[in-house]
mmCIF file of C-alpha atoms in Angstrom:
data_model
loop_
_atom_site.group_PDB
_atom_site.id
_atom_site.type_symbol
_atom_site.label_atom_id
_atom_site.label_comp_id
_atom_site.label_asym_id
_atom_site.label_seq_id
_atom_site.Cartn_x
_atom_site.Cartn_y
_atom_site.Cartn_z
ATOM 1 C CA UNK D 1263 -35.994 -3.049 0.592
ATOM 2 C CA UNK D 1264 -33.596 -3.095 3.521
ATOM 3 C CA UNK D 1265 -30.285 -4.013 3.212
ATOM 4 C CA UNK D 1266 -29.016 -7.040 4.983
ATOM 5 C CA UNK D 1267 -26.665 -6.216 7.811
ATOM 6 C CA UNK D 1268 -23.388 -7.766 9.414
ATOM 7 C CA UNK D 1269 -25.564 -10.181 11.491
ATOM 8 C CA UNK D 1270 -27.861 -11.324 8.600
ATOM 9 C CA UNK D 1271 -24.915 -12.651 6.144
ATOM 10 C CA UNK D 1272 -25.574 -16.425 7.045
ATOM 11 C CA UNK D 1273 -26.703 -16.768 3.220
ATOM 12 C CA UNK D 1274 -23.345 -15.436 1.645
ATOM 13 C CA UNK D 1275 -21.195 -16.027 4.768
ATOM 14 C CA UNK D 1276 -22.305 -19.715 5.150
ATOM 15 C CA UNK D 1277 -22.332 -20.277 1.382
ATOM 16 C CA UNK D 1278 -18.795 -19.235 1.085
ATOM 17 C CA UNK D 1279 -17.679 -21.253 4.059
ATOM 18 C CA UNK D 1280 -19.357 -24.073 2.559
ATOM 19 C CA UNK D 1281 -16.654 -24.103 -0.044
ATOM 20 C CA UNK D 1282 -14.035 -23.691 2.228
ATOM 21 C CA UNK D 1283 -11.324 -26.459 2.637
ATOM 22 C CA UNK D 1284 -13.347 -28.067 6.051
ATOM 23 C CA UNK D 1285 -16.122 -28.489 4.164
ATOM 24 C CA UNK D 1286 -14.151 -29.738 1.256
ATOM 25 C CA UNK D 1287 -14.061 -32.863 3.654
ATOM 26 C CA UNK D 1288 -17.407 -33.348 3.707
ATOM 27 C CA UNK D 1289 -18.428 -33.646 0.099
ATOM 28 C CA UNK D 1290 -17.188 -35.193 -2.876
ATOM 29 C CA UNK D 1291 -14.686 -32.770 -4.715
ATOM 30 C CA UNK D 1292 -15.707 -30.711 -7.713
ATOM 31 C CA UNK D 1293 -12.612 -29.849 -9.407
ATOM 32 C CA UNK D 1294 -14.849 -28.525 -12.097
ATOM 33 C CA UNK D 1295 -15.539 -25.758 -10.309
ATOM 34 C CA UNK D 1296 -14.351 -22.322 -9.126
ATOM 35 C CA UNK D 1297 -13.939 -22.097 -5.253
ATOM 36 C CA UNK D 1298 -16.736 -19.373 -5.747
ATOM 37 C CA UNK D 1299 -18.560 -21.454 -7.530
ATOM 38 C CA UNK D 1300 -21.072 -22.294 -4.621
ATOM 39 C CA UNK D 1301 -21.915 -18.813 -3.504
ATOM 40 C CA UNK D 1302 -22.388 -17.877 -6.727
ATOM 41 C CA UNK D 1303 -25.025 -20.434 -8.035
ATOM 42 C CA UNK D 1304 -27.021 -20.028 -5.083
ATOM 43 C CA UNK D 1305 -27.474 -16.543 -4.079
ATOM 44 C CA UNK D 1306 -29.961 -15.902 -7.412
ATOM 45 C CA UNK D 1307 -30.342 -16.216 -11.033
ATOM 46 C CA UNK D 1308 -27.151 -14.452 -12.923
ATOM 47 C CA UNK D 1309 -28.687 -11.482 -15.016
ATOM 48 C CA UNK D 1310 -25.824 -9.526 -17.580
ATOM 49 C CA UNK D 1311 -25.907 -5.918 -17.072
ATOM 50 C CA UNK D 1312 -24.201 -3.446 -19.089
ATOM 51 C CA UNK D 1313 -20.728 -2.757 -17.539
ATOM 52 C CA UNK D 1314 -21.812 0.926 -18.017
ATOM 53 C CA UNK D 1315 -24.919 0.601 -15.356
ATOM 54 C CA UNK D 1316 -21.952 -0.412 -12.750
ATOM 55 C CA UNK D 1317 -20.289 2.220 -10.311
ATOM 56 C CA UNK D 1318 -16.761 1.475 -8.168
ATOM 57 C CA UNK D 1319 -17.937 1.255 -4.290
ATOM 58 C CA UNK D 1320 -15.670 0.601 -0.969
ATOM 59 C CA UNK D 1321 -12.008 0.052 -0.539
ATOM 60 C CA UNK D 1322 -9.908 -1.224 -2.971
ATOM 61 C CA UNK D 1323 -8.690 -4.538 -2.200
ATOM 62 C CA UNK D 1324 -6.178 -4.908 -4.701
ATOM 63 C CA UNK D 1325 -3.281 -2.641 -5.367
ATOM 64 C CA UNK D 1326 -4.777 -1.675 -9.029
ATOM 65 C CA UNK D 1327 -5.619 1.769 -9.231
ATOM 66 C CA UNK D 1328 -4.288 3.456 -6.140
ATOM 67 C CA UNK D 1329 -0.404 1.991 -7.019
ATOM 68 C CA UNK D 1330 2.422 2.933 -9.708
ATOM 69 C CA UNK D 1331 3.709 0.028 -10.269
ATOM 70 C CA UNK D 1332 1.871 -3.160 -10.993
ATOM 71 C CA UNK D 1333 3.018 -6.514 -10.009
ATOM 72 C CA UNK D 1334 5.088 -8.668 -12.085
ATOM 73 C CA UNK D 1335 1.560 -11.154 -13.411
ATOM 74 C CA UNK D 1336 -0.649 -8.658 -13.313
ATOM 75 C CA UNK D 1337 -0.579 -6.858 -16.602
ATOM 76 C CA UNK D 1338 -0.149 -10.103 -18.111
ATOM 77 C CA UNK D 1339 -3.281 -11.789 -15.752
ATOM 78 C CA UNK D 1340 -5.615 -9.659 -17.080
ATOM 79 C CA UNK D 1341 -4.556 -9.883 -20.525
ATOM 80 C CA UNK D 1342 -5.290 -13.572 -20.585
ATOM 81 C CA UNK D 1343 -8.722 -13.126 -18.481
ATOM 82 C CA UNK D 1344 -9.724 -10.730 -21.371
ATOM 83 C CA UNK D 1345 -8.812 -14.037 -23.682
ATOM 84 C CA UNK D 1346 -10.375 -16.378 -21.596
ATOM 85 C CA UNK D 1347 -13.874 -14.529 -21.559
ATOM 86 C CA UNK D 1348 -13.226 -13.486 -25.278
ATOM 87 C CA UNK D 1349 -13.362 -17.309 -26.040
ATOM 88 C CA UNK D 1350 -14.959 -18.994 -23.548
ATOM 89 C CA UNK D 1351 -17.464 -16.158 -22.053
ATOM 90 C CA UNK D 1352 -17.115 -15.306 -18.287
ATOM 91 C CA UNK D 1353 -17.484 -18.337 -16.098
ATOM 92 C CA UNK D 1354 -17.441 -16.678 -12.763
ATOM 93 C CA UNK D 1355 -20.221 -14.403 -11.907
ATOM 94 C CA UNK D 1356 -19.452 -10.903 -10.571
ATOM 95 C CA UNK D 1357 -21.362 -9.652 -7.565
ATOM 96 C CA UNK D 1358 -23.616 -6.122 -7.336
ATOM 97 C CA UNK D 1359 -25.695 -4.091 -5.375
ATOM 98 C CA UNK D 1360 -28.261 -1.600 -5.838
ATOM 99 C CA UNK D 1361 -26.859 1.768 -6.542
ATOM 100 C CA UNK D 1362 -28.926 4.873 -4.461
ATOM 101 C CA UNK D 1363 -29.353 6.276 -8.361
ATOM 102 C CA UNK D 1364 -32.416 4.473 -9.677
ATOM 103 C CA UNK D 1365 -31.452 1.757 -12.574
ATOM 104 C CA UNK D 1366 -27.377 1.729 -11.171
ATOM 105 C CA UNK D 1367 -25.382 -0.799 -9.880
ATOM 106 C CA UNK D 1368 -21.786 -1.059 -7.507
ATOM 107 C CA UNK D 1369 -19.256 -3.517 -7.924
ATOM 108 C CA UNK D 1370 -18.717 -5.875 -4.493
ATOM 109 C CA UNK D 1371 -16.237 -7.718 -5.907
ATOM 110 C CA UNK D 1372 -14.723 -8.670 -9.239
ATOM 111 C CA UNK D 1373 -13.513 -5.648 -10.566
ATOM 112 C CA UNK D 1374 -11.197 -6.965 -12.844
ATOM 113 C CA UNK D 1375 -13.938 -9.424 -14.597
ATOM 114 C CA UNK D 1376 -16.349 -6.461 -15.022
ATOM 115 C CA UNK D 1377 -13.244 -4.108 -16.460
ATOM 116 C CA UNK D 1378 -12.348 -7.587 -19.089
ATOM 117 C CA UNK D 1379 -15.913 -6.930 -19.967
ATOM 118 C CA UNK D 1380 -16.207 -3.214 -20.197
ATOM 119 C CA UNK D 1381 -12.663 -3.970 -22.719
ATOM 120 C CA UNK D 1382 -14.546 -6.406 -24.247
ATOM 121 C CA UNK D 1383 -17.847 -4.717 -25.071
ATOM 122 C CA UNK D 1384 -20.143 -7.056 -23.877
ATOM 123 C CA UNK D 1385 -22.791 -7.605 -21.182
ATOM 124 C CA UNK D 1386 -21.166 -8.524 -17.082
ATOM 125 C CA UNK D 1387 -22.790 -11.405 -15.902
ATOM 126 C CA UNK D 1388 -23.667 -10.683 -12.220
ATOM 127 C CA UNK D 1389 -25.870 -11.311 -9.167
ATOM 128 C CA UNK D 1390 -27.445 -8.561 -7.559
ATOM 129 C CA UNK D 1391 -27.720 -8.825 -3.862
ATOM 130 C CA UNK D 1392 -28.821 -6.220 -1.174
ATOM 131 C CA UNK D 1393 -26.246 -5.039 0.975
ATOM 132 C CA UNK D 1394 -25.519 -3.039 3.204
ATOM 133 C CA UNK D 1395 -21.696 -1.127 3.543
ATOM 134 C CA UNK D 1396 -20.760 -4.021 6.621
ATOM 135 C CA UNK D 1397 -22.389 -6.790 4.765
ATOM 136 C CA UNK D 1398 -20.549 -6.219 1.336
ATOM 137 C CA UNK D 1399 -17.178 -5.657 2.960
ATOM 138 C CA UNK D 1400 -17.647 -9.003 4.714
ATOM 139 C CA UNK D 1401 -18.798 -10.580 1.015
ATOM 140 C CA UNK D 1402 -15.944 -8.794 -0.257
ATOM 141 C CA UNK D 1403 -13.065 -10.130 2.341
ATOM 142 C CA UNK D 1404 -14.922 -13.708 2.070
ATOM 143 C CA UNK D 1405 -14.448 -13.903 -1.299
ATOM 144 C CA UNK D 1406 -10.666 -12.806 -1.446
ATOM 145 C CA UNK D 1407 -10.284 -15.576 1.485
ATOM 146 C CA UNK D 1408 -11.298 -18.018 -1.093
ATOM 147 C CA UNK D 1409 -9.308 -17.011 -3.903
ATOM 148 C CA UNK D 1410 -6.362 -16.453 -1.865
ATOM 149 C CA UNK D 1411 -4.240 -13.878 -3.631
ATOM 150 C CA UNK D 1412 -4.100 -10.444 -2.457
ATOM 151 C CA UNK D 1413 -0.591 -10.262 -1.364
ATOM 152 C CA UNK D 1414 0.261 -9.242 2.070
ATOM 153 C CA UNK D 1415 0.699 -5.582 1.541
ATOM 154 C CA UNK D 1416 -2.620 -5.120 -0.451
ATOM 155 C CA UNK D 1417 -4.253 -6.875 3.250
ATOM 156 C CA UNK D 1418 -2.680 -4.005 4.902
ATOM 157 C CA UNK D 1419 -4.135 -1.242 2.671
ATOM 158 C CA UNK D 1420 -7.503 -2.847 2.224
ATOM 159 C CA UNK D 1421 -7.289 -2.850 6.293
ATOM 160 C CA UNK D 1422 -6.659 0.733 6.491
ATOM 161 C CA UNK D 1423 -8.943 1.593 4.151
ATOM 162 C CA UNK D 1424 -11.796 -0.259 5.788
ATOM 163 C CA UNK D 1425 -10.823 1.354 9.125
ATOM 164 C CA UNK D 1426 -11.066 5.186 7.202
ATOM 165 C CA UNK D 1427 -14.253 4.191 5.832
ATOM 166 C CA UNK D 1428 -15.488 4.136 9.241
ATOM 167 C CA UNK D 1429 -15.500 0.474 10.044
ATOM 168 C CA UNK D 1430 -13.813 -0.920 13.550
ATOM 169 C CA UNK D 1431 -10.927 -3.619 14.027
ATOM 170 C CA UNK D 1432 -13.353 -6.376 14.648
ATOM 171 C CA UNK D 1433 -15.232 -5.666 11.129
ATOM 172 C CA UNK D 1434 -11.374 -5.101 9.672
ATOM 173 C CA UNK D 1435 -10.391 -8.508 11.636
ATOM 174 C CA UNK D 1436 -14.109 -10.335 10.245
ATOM 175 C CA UNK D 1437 -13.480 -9.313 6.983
ATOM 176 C CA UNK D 1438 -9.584 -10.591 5.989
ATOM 177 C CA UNK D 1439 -9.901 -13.320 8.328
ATOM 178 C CA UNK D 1440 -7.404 -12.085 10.879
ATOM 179 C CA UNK D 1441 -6.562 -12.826 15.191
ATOM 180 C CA UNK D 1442 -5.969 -9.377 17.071
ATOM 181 C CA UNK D 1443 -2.321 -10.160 16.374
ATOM 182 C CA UNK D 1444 -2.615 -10.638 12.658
ATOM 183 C CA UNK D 1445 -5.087 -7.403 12.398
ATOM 184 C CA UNK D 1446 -1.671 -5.549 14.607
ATOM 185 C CA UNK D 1447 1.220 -6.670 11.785
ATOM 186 C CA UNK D 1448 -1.234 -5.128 9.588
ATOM 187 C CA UNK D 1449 -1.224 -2.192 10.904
ATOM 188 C CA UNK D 1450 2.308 -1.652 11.572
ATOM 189 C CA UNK D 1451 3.074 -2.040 7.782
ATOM 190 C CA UNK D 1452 0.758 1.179 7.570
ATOM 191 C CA UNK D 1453 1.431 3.323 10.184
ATOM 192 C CA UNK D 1454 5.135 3.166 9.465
ATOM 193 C CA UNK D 1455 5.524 3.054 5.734
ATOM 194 C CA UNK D 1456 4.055 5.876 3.871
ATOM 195 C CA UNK D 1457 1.634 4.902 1.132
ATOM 196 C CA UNK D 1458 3.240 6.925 -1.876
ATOM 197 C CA UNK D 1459 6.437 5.040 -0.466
ATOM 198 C CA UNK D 1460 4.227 1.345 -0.885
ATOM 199 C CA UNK D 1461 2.542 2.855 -4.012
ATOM 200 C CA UNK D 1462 6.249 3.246 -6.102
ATOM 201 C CA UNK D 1463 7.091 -0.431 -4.538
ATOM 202 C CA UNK D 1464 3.451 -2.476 -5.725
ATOM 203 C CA UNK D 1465 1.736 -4.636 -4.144
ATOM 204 C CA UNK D 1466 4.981 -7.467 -3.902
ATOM 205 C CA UNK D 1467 2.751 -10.531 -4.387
ATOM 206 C CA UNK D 1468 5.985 -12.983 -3.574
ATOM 207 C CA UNK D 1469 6.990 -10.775 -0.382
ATOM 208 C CA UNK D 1470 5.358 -11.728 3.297
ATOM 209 C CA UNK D 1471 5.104 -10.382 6.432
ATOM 210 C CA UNK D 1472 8.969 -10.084 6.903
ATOM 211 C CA UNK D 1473 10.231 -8.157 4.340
ATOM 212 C CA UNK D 1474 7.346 -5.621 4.749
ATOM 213 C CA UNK D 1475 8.094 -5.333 8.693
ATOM 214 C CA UNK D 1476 11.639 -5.153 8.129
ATOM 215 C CA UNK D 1477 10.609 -1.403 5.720
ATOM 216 C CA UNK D 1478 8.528 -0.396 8.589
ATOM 217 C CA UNK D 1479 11.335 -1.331 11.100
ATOM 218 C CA UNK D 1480 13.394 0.544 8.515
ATOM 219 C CA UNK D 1481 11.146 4.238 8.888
ATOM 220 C CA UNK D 1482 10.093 3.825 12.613
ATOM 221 C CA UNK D 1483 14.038 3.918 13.353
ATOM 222 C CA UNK D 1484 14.636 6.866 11.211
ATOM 223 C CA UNK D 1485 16.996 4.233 9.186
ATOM 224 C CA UNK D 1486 14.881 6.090 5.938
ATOM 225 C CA UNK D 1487 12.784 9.064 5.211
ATOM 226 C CA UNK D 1488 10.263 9.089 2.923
ATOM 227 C CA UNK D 1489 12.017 11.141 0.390
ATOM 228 C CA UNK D 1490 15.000 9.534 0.738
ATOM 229 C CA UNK D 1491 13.007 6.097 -0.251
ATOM 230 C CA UNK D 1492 11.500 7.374 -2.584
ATOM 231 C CA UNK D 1493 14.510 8.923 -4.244
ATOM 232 C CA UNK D 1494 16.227 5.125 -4.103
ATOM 233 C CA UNK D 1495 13.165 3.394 -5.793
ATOM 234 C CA UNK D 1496 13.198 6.664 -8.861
ATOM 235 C CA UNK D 1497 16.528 5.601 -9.767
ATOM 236 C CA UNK D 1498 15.209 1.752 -10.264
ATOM 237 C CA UNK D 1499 14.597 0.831 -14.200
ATOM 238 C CA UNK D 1500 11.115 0.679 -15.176
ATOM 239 C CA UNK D 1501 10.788 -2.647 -16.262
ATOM 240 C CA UNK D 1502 11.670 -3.917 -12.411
ATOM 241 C CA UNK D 1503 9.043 -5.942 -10.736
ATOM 242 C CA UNK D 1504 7.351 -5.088 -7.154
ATOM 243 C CA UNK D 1505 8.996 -7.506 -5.678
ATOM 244 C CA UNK D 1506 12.537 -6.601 -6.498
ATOM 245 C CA UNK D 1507 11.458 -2.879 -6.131
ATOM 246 C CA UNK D 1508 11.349 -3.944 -2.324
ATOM 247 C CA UNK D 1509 14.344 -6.613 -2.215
ATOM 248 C CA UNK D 1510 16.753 -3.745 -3.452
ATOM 249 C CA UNK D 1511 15.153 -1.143 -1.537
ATOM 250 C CA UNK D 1512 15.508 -3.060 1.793
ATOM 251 C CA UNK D 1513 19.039 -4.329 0.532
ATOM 252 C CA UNK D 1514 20.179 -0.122 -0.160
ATOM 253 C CA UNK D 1515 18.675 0.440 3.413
ATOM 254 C CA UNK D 1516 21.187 -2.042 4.641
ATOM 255 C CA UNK D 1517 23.842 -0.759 2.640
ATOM 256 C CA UNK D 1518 23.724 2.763 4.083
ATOM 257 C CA UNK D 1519 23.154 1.605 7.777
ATOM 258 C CA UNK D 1520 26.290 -0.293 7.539
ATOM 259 C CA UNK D 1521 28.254 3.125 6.475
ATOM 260 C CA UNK D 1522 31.097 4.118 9.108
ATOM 261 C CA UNK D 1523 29.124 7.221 10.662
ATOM 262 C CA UNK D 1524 30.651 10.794 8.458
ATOM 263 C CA UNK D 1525 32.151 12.872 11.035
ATOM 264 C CA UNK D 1526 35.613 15.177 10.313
ATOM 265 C CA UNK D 1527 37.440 16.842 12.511
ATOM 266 C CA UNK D 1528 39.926 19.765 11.680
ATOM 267 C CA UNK D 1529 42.507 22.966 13.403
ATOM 268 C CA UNK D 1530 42.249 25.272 10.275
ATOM 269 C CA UNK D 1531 43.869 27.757 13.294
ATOM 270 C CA UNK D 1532 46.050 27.046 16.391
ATOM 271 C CA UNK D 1533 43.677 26.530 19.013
ATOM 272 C CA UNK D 1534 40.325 26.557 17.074
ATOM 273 C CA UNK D 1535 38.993 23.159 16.198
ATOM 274 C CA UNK D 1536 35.954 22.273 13.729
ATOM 275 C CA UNK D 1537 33.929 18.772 14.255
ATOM 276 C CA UNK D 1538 31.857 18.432 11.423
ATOM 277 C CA UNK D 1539 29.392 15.524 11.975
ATOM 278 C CA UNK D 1540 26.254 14.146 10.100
ATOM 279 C CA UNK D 1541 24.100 16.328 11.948
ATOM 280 C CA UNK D 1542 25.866 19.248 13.538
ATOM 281 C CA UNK D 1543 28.572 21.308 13.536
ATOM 282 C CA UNK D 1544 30.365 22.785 16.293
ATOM 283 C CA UNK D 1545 33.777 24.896 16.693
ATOM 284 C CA UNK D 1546 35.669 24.977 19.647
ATOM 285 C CA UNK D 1547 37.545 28.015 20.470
ATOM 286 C CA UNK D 1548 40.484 28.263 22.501
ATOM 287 C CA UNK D 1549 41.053 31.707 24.984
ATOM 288 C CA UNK D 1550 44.523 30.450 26.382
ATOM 289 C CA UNK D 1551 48.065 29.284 24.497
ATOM 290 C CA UNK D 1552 49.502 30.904 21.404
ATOM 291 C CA UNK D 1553 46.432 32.337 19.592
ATOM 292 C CA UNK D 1554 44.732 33.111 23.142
ATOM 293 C CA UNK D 1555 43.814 36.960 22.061
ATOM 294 C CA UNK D 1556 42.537 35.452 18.499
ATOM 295 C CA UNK D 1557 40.212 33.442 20.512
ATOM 296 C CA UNK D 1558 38.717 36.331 22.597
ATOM 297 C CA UNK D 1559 38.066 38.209 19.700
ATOM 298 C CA UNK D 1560 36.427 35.425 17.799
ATOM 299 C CA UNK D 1561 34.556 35.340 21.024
ATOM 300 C CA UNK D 1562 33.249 39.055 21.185
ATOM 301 C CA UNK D 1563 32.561 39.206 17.350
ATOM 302 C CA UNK D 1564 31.439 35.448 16.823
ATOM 303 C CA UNK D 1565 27.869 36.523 16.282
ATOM 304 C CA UNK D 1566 28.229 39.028 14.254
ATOM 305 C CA UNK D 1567 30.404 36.663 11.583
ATOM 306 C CA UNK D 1568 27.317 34.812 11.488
ATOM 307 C CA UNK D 1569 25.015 36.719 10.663
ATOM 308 C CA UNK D 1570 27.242 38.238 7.896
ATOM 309 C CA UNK D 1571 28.423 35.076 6.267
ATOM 310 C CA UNK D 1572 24.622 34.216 6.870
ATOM 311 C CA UNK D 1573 23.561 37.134 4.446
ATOM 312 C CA UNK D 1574 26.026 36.418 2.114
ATOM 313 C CA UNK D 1575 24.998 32.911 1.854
ATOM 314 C CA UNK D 1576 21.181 33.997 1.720
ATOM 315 C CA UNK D 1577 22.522 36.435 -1.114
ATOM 316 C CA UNK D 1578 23.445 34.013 -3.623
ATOM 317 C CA UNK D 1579 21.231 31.032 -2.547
ATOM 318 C CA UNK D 1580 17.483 30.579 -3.871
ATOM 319 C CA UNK D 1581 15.182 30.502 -0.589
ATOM 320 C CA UNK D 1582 14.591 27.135 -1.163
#
């Protein structure tokens, strides 16, 4: 059976904007139920599937698993979904496709439901749709527009990872919901800030648009290296949340811009001067005055002090 494409989505697509907030206006609330509550009791009849039957598939959409450091709920989130199925079963169906191995599944979305289950040793409940790779990235993004909660850093590296699995902007833009313009802030956050650098921060569920621009502001002016970032966050404690990770990495950032600029300047001789600066060095050697024949000899032998104070450097210094 051919997978449904892009174009043919109405059923899931529609479903889920059904139980958007415009439609919300047009029929009587159910505060009963999930958000995803529609889509899910219409698309077919929920079969449980053994959570070992299920593969990963796609870009991760959430900062689990690609990250170091989890967000400040999210240890304790899943701990209480693992309660809430253990005593009242799982309420909110998960959704699948057909794996290419015969009798295997992948996960669309609700990876954390299926891994409460797999903890839990019981049965996923599910529906199994077919999909193609456009069509369940567009499920996927619809259903994370309904729920709301992937904070604005996890956007940007669900983004990029849609656009390395081969997708284009407008499928990027389809699937998070995003103008041009929101698809470009995006996209800043990731070509400036280097992932291991967002990995050791987390995904910063509290932190918007503004704090992350201000980190890729931060490396696109050379304000920060990488190593130098990630040297600040090593020496945070453990137990600090993403969000603060950033706060105190942005406020260190500050810190250091706003140091007076290390420069020295000094006559260890009459009429040779060093300037010793945060990037160079340089010596300036006099030829006339008192020390005028010093300087023309410094001049004639110059190189040759190099390259012997050079060796004898080299000689008691590891090559790296």
């Amino acid at each position: 059976m051919a997978r449904k494409t892009l174009g043919g989505m109405s059923g899931i697509a529609s479903t889920i904007a059904r139980s958007g907030p415009q439609a919300a206006k047009d029929r009587p609330a159910r505060s009963s139920a999930p958000a995803l509550g529609a889509l899910q009791g219409s698309l077919t009849a929920i079969r449980e599937i053994d959570p070992a039957l299920i593969d990963d598939w796609g870009p991760r959409d959430r900062m689990e698993g690609f990250t170091a450091v989890k967000s400040d709920d999210e240890g304790e989130g899943f701990d209480a979904l693992v309660e809430s199925i253990r005593e009242g079963g799982q309420q909110v169906p998960i959704l699948l496709r057909r794996a290419p191995t015969d009798g295997r599944f992948e996960v669309i979305y609700g990876r954390r439901r299926l891994a409460a289950c797999r903890e839990l040793g019981i049965k996923v409940k599910a529906n199994v749709q077919d999909l193609d790779d456009d069509a369940a990235l567009l499920a996927k993004g619809l259903e994370n527009a309904a729920r709301r909660n992937l904070s604005f850093y996890e956007k940007a590296r669900f983004a990029a990872m849609i656009a390395a699995a081969g997708h284009d902007s407008k499928t990027a833009r389809q699937v998070l919901g995003l103008s041009a313009s929101g698809l470009s802030h995006l996209n800043k956050i990731i070509d400036n800030v280097p992932d291991d650098v967002g990995d050791q921060i987390g995904a910063a569920p509290k932190s918007g648009r503004p704090k992350w621009t201000a980190l890729a502001d931060a490396f696109a002016g050379q304000k920060i290296t990488a190593s130098a970032a990630l040297g600040i966050l090593a020496g945070f404690d453990a137990s600090m949340g993403s969000d603060e990770r950033l706060d105190q990495l942005l406020k260190e950032i500050t810190r250091r811009g706003a140091r007076p600029a290390q420069s020295r300047e000094t006559t260890p001789v009459e009429g040779i001067t060093v300037k010793s600066g945060k990037a160079a060095l340089s010596v300036n050697i006099s030829k006339a005055g008192t020390n005028a024949a010093f300087g023309k000899w410094l001049d004639d032998n110059i190189d040759q002090i190099i390259r012997e104070q050079y060796r004898t450097f080299t000689a008691v210094n590891d090559a790296d």
